[in-house]
Short mmCIF file of C-alpha atoms and ligand atoms in Angstrom, two decimals:
data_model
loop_
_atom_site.label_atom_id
_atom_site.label_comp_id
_atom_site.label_asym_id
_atom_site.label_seq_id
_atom_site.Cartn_x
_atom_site.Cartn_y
_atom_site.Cartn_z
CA UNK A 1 -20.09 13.29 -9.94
CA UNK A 2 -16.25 12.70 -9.53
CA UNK A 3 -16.01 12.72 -5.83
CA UNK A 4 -19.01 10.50 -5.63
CA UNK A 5 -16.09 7.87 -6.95
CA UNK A 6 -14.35 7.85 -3.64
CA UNK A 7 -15.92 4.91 -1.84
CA UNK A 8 -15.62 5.44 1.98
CA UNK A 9 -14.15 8.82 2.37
CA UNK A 10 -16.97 11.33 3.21
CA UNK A 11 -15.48 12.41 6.37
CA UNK A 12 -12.23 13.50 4.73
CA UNK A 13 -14.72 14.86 1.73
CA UNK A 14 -16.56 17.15 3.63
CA UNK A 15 -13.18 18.52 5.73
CA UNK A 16 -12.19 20.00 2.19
CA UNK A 17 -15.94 20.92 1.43
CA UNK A 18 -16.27 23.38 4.80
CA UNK A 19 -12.47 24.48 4.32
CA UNK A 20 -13.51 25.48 0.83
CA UNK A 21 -16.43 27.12 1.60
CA UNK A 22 -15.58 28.77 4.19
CA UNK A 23 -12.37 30.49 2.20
CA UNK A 24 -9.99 28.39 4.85
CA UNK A 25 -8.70 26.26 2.62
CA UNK A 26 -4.69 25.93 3.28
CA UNK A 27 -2.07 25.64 1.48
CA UNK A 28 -0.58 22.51 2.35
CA UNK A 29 -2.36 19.20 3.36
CA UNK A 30 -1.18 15.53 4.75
CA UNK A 31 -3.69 12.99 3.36
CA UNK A 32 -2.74 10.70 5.78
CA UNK A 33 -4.39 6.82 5.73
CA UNK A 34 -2.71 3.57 4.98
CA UNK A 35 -2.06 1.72 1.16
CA UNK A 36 -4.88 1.16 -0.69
CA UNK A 37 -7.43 3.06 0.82
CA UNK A 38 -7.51 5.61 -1.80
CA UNK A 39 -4.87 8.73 -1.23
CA UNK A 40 -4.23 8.99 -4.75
CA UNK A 41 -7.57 9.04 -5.95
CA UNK A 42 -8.65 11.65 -3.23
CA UNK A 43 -5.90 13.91 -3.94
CA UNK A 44 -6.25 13.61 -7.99
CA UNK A 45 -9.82 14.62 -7.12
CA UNK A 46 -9.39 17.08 -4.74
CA UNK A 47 -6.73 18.33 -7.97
CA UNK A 48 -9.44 18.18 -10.61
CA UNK A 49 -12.14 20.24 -8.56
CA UNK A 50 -9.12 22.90 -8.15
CA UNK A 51 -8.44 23.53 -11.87
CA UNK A 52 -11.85 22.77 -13.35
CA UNK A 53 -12.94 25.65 -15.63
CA UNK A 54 -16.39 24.66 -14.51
CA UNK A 55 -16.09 23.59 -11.07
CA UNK A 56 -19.67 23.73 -8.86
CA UNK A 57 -20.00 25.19 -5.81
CA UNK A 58 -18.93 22.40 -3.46
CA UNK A 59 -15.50 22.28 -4.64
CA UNK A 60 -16.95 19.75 -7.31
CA UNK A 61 -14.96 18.88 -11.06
CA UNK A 62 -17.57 18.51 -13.81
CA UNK A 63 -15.69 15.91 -15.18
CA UNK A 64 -15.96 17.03 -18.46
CA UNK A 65 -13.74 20.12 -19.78
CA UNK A 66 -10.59 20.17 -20.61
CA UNK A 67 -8.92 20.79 -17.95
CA UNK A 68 -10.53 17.75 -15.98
CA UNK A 69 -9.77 15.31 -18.81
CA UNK A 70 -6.18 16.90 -18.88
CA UNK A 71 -5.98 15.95 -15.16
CA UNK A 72 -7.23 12.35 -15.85
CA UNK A 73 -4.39 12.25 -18.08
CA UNK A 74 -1.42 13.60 -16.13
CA UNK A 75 -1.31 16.17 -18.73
CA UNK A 76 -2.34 19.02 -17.39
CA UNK A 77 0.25 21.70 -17.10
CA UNK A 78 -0.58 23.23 -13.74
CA UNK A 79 -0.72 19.69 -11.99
CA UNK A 80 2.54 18.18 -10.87
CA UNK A 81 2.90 15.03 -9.29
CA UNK A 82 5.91 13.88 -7.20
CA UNK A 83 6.66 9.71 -6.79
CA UNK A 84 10.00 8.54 -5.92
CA UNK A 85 11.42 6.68 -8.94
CA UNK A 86 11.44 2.91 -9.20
CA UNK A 87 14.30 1.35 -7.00
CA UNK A 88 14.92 4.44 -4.83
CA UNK A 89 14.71 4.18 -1.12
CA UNK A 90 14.44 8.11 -0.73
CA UNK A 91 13.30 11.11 -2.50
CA UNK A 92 16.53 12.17 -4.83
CA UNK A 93 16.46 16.08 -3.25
CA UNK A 94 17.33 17.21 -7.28
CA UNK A 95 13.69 15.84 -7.73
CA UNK A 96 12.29 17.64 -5.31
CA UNK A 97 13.65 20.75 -6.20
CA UNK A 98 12.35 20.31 -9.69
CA UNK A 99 9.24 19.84 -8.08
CA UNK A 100 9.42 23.02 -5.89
CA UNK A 101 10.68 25.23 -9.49
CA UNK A 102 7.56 23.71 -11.07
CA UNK A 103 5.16 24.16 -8.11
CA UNK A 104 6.65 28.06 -8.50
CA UNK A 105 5.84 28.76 -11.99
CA UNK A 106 2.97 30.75 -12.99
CA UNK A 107 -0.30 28.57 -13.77
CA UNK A 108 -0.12 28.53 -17.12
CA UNK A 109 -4.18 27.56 -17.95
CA UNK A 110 -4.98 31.11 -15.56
CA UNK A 111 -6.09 28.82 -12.18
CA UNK A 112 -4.18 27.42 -9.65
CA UNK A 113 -0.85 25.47 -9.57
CA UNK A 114 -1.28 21.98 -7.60
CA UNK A 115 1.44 19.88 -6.51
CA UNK A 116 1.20 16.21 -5.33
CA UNK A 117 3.93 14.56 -3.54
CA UNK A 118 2.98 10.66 -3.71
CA UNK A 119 5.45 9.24 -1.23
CA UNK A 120 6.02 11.50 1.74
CA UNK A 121 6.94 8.49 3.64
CA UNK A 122 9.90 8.43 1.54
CA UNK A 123 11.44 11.89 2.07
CA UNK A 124 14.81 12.00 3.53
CA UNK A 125 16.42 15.63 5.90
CA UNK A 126 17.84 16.29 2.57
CA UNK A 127 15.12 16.51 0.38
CA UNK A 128 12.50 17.74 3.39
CA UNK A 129 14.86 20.28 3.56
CA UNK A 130 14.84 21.10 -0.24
CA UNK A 131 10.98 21.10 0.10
CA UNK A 132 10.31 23.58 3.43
CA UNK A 133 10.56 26.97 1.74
CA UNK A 134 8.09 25.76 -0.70
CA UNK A 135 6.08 24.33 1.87
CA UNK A 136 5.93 27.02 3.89
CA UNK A 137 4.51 29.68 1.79
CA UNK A 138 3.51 28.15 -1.55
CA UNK A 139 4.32 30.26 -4.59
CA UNK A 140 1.56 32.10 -5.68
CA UNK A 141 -1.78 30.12 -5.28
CA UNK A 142 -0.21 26.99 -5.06
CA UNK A 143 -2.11 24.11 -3.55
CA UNK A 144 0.13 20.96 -2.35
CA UNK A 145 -0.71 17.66 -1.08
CA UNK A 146 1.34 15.16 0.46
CA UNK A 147 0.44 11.01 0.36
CA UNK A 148 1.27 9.29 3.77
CA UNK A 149 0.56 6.35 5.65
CA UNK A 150 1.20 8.27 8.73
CA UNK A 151 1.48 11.40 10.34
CA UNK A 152 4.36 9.88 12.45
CA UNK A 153 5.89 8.88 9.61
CA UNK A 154 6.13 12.52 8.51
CA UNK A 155 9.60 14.35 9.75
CA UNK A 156 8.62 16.99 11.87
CA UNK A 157 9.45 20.11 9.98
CA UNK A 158 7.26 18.62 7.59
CA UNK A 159 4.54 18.13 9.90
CA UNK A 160 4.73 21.53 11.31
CA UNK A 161 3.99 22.72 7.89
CA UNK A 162 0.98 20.66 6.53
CA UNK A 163 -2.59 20.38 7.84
CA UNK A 164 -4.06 16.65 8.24
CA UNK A 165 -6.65 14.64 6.63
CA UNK A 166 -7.33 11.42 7.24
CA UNK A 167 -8.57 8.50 5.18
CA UNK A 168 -10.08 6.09 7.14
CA UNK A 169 -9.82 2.38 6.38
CA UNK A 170 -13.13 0.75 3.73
CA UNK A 171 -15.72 -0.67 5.44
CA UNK A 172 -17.25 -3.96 4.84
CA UNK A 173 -20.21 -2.65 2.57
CA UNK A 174 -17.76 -0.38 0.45
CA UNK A 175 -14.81 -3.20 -0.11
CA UNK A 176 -17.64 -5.60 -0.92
CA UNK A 177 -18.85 -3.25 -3.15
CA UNK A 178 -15.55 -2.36 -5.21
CA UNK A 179 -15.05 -5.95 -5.43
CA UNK A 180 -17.98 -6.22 -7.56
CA UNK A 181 -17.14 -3.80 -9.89
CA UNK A 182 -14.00 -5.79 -10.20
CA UNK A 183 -16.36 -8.50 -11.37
CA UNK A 184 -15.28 -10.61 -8.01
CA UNK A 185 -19.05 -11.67 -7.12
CA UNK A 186 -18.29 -14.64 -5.66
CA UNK A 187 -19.98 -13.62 -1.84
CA UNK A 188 -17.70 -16.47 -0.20
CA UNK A 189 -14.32 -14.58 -1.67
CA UNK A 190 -15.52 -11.44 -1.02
CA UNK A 191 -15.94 -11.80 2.62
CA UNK A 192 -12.53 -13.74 2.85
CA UNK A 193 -10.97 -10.85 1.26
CA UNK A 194 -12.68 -8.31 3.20
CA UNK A 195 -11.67 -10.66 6.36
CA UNK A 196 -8.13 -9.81 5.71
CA UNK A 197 -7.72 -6.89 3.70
CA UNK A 198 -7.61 -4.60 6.79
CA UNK A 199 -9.95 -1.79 5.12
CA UNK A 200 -7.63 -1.45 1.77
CA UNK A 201 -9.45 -2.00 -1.17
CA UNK A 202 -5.79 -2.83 -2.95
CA UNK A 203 -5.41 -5.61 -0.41
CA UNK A 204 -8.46 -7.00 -1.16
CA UNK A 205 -7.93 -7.19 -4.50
CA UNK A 206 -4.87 -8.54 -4.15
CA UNK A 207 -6.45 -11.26 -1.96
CA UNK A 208 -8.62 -12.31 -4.69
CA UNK A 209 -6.75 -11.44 -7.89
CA UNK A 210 -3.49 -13.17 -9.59
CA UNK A 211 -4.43 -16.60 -8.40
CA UNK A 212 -3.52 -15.63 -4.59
CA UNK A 213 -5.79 -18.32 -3.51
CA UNK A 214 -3.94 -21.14 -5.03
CA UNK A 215 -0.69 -20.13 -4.35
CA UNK A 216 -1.60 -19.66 -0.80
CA UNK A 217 -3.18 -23.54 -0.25
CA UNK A 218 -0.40 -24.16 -1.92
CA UNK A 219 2.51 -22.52 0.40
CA UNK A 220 0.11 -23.40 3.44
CA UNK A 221 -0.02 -27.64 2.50
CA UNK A 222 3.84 -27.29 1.78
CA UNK A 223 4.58 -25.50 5.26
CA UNK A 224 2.17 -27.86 7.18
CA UNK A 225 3.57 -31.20 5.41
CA UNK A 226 7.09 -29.71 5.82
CA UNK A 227 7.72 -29.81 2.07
CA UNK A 228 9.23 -26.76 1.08
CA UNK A 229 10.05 -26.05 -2.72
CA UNK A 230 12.08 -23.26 -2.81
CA UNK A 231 12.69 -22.86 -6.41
CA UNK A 232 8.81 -23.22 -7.45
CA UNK A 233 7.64 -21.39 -4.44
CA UNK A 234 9.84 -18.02 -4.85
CA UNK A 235 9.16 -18.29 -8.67
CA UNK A 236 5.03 -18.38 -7.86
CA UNK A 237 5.59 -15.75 -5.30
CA UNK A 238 7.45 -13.75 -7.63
CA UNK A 239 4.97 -13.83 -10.22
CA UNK A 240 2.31 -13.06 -8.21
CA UNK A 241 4.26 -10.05 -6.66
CA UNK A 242 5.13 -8.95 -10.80
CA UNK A 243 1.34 -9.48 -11.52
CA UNK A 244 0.39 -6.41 -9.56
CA UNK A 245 2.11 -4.06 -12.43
CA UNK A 246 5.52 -2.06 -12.99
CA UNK A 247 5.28 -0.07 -9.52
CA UNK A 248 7.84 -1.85 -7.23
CA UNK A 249 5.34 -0.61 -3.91
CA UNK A 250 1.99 -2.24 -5.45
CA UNK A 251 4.81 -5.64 -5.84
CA UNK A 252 6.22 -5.17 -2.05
CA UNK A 253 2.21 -4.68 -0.81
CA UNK A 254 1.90 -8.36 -2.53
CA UNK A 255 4.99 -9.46 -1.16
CA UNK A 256 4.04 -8.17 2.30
CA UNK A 257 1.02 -10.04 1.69
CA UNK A 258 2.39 -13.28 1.32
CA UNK A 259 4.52 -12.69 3.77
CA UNK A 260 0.94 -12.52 6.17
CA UNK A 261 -0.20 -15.40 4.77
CA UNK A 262 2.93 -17.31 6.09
CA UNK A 263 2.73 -16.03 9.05
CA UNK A 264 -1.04 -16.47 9.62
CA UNK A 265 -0.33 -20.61 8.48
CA UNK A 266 2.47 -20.61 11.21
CA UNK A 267 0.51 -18.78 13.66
CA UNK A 268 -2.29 -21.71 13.18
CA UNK A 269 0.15 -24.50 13.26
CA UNK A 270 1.54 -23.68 16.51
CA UNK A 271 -2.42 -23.29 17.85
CA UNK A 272 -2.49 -26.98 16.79
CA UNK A 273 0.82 -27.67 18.27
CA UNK A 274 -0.56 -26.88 21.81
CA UNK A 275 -3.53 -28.15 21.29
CA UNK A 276 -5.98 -25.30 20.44
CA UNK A 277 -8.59 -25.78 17.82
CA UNK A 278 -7.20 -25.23 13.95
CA UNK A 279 -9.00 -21.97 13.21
CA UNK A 280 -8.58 -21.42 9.33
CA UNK A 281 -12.59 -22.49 8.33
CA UNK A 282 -11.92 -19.05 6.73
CA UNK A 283 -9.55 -20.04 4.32
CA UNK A 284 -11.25 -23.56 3.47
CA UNK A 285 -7.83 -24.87 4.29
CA UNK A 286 -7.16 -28.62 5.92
CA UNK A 287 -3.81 -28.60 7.22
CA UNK A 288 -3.25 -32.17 8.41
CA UNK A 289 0.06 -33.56 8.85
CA UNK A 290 1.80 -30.82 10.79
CA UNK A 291 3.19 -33.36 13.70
CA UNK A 292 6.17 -33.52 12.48
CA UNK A 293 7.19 -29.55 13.29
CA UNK A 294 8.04 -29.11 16.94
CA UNK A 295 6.79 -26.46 18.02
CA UNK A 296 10.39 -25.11 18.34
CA UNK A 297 10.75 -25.15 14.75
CA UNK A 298 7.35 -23.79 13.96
CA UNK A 299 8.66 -20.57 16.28
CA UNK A 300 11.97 -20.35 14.67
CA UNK A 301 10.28 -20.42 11.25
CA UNK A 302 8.11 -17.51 12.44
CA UNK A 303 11.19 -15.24 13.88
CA UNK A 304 12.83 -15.85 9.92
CA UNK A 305 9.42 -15.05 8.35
CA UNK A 306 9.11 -11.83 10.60
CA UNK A 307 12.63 -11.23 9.35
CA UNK A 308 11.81 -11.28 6.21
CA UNK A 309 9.43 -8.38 6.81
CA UNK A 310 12.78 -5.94 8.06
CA UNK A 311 14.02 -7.30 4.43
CA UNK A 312 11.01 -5.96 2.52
CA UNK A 313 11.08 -2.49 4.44
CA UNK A 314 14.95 -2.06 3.19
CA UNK A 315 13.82 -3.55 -0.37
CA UNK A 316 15.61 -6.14 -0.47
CA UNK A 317 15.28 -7.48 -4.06
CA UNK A 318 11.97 -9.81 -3.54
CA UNK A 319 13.76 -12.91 -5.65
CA UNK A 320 16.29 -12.87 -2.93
CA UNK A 321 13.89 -12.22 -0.45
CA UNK A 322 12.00 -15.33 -0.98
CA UNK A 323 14.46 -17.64 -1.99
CA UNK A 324 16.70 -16.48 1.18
CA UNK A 325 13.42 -17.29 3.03
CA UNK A 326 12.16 -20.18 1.60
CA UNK A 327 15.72 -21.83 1.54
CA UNK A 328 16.08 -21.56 5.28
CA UNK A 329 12.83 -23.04 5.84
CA UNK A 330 14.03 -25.96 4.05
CA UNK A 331 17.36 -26.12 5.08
CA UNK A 332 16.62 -26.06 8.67
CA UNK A 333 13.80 -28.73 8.17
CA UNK A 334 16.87 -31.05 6.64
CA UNK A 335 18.43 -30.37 10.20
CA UNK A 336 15.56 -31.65 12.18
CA UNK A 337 14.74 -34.97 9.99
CA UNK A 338 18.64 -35.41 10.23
CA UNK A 339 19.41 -38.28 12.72
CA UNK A 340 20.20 -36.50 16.17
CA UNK A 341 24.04 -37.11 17.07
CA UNK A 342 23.69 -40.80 16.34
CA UNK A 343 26.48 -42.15 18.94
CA UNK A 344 30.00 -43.21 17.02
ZN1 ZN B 1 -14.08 20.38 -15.35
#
């Protein structure tokens, strides 16, 4: 059945189960976990079961009336989501209050209203502050859940207000397993990506997916050779970070990606540099003439790269991003092959 969908999450499933069950079910809940572990699918399940017309007794959708397909949809009229729109840093509070009118409306198909704010992370004291009353006592029977990749993250007021679940990260059996029905079989690329997806079944797909593994032997030869080509590179990255769709966060978790790749290449450089054994079997990488980078460089490359991660957060545009980034790897590699103060 639908919930059955939800790889990994049984913990947070049977929280909702008891609190359903039991007639404690709240009114407001933090589904708290980071990307790609499956918020949004929890929450438009969690939705479904709540406006079924033939839900079962576990707080279960059947899938199958009109109501659940309307839900599958983003049609149906008692379900309103909340995402802050492309290119905004914040939640604009007129939004919100939208939101809050809509989430105070009478259901209109006789069952519950449900509300679904997406990025909680992304609420500002303005629009929080737009959002309490409604938070605090729900209109009517009113159900709302907020997506978060922290509870820290949360502003306090907000916090004060909401009850927490949390998704936990995908084990090993369940990423290998979503994988699969992604038609990556390959068992050599599935463990790689489960190596480094950190329990996110986006990140794993994004490991696999969009020719990530090319573009990374490719950034990883070009950093360990010290060739760096900044137009070709930041176009590649770029199209890998487009590939992942129209949402600008699915393109920064790709960006922030690559980002670990570098890092993870620089990381294993400097190992070499003092003489500790190259570690990236994993990656069925050879990186072979890195003598050239002092291990000076090979640290100031890592502060810009970590830079570059302060960009992302403040969404930087990622053409700029990379093309700042790439071009002061280069640049400052010109430096060092430069002949030093040559005497006059
Ligand atoms: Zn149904």
């Amino acid at each position: 059945m639908s919930w059955e969908r939800i790889r990994g999450q049984e913990a947070a499933r049977v929280q909702v189960a008891q609190a359903w069950k039991s007639g404690r079910l709240g009114h407001a809940y933090a589904l708290i976990g980071p990307a790609g572990v499956g918020k949004r699918l929890f929450a438009r399940e969690w939705a479904k079961a709540m406006l079924c017309e033939r839900r079962g007794p576990e707080l279960t959708a059947c899938d199958h009336c009109s109501a659940c397909r309307q839900v599958e949809a983003e049609t149906h009229p008692d379900l309103h989501w909340l995402r802050t729109p492309e290119g905004k840093h914040a939640l604009p509070v007129e939004e919100m209050r939208q939101f809050c009118e809509a989430l105070a409306r009478k259901p209109l198909r006789g069952g519950r209203v449900v509300g679904i704010l997406e990025d909680a992370d992304d609420l500002n004291v303005e629009s929080a502050n737009a959002f309490l009353k409604t938070l605090e006592e729900p209109p009517g029977a009113a159900l709302i859940l907020l997506l978060c990749s922290g509870w820290e993250q949360l502003l306090p007021t907000i916090r004060s207000r909401c009850q927490q679940i949390r998704l936990a990260p995908l084990n090993r059996t369940d990423i290998h397993a979503i994988l699969t029905e992604h038609g990556i079989t390959d068992p050599a690329l599935q463990e790689e990506a489960w190596r480094w997806c950190r329990g996110s079944a986006a990140r794993a797909l994004a490991l696999v997916e969009g020719g990530l593994p090319q573009l990374r032997q490719t950034l990883w030869e070009g950093l360990a050779s010290g060739t760096i080509a900044v137009d070709r590179w930041t176009q590649q990255c770029i199209e890998y970070a487009e590939a992942a769709g129209k949402d600008s966060a699915s393109q920064r978790e790709r960006a922030e990606l690559l980002l670990d790749l570098l890092v993870e290449a620089l990381r294993q450089m400097l190992r070499q540099q003092v003489g500790a054994s190259l570690a990236v079997a994993d990656w069925s990488v050879s990186l072979t003439s890195v003598a050239t980078l002092t291990p000076e460089r090979l640290l100031d490359w890592l502060d810009r790269t970590l830079l570059a991660y302060t960009h992302l957060e403040r969404r930087v545009p990622l053409p700029l991003l990379f093309e700042a980034l790439f071009d002061y790897l280069a640049r400052s590699l010109e430096q060092d092959t430069q002949p030093a103060s040559a005497p006059t």
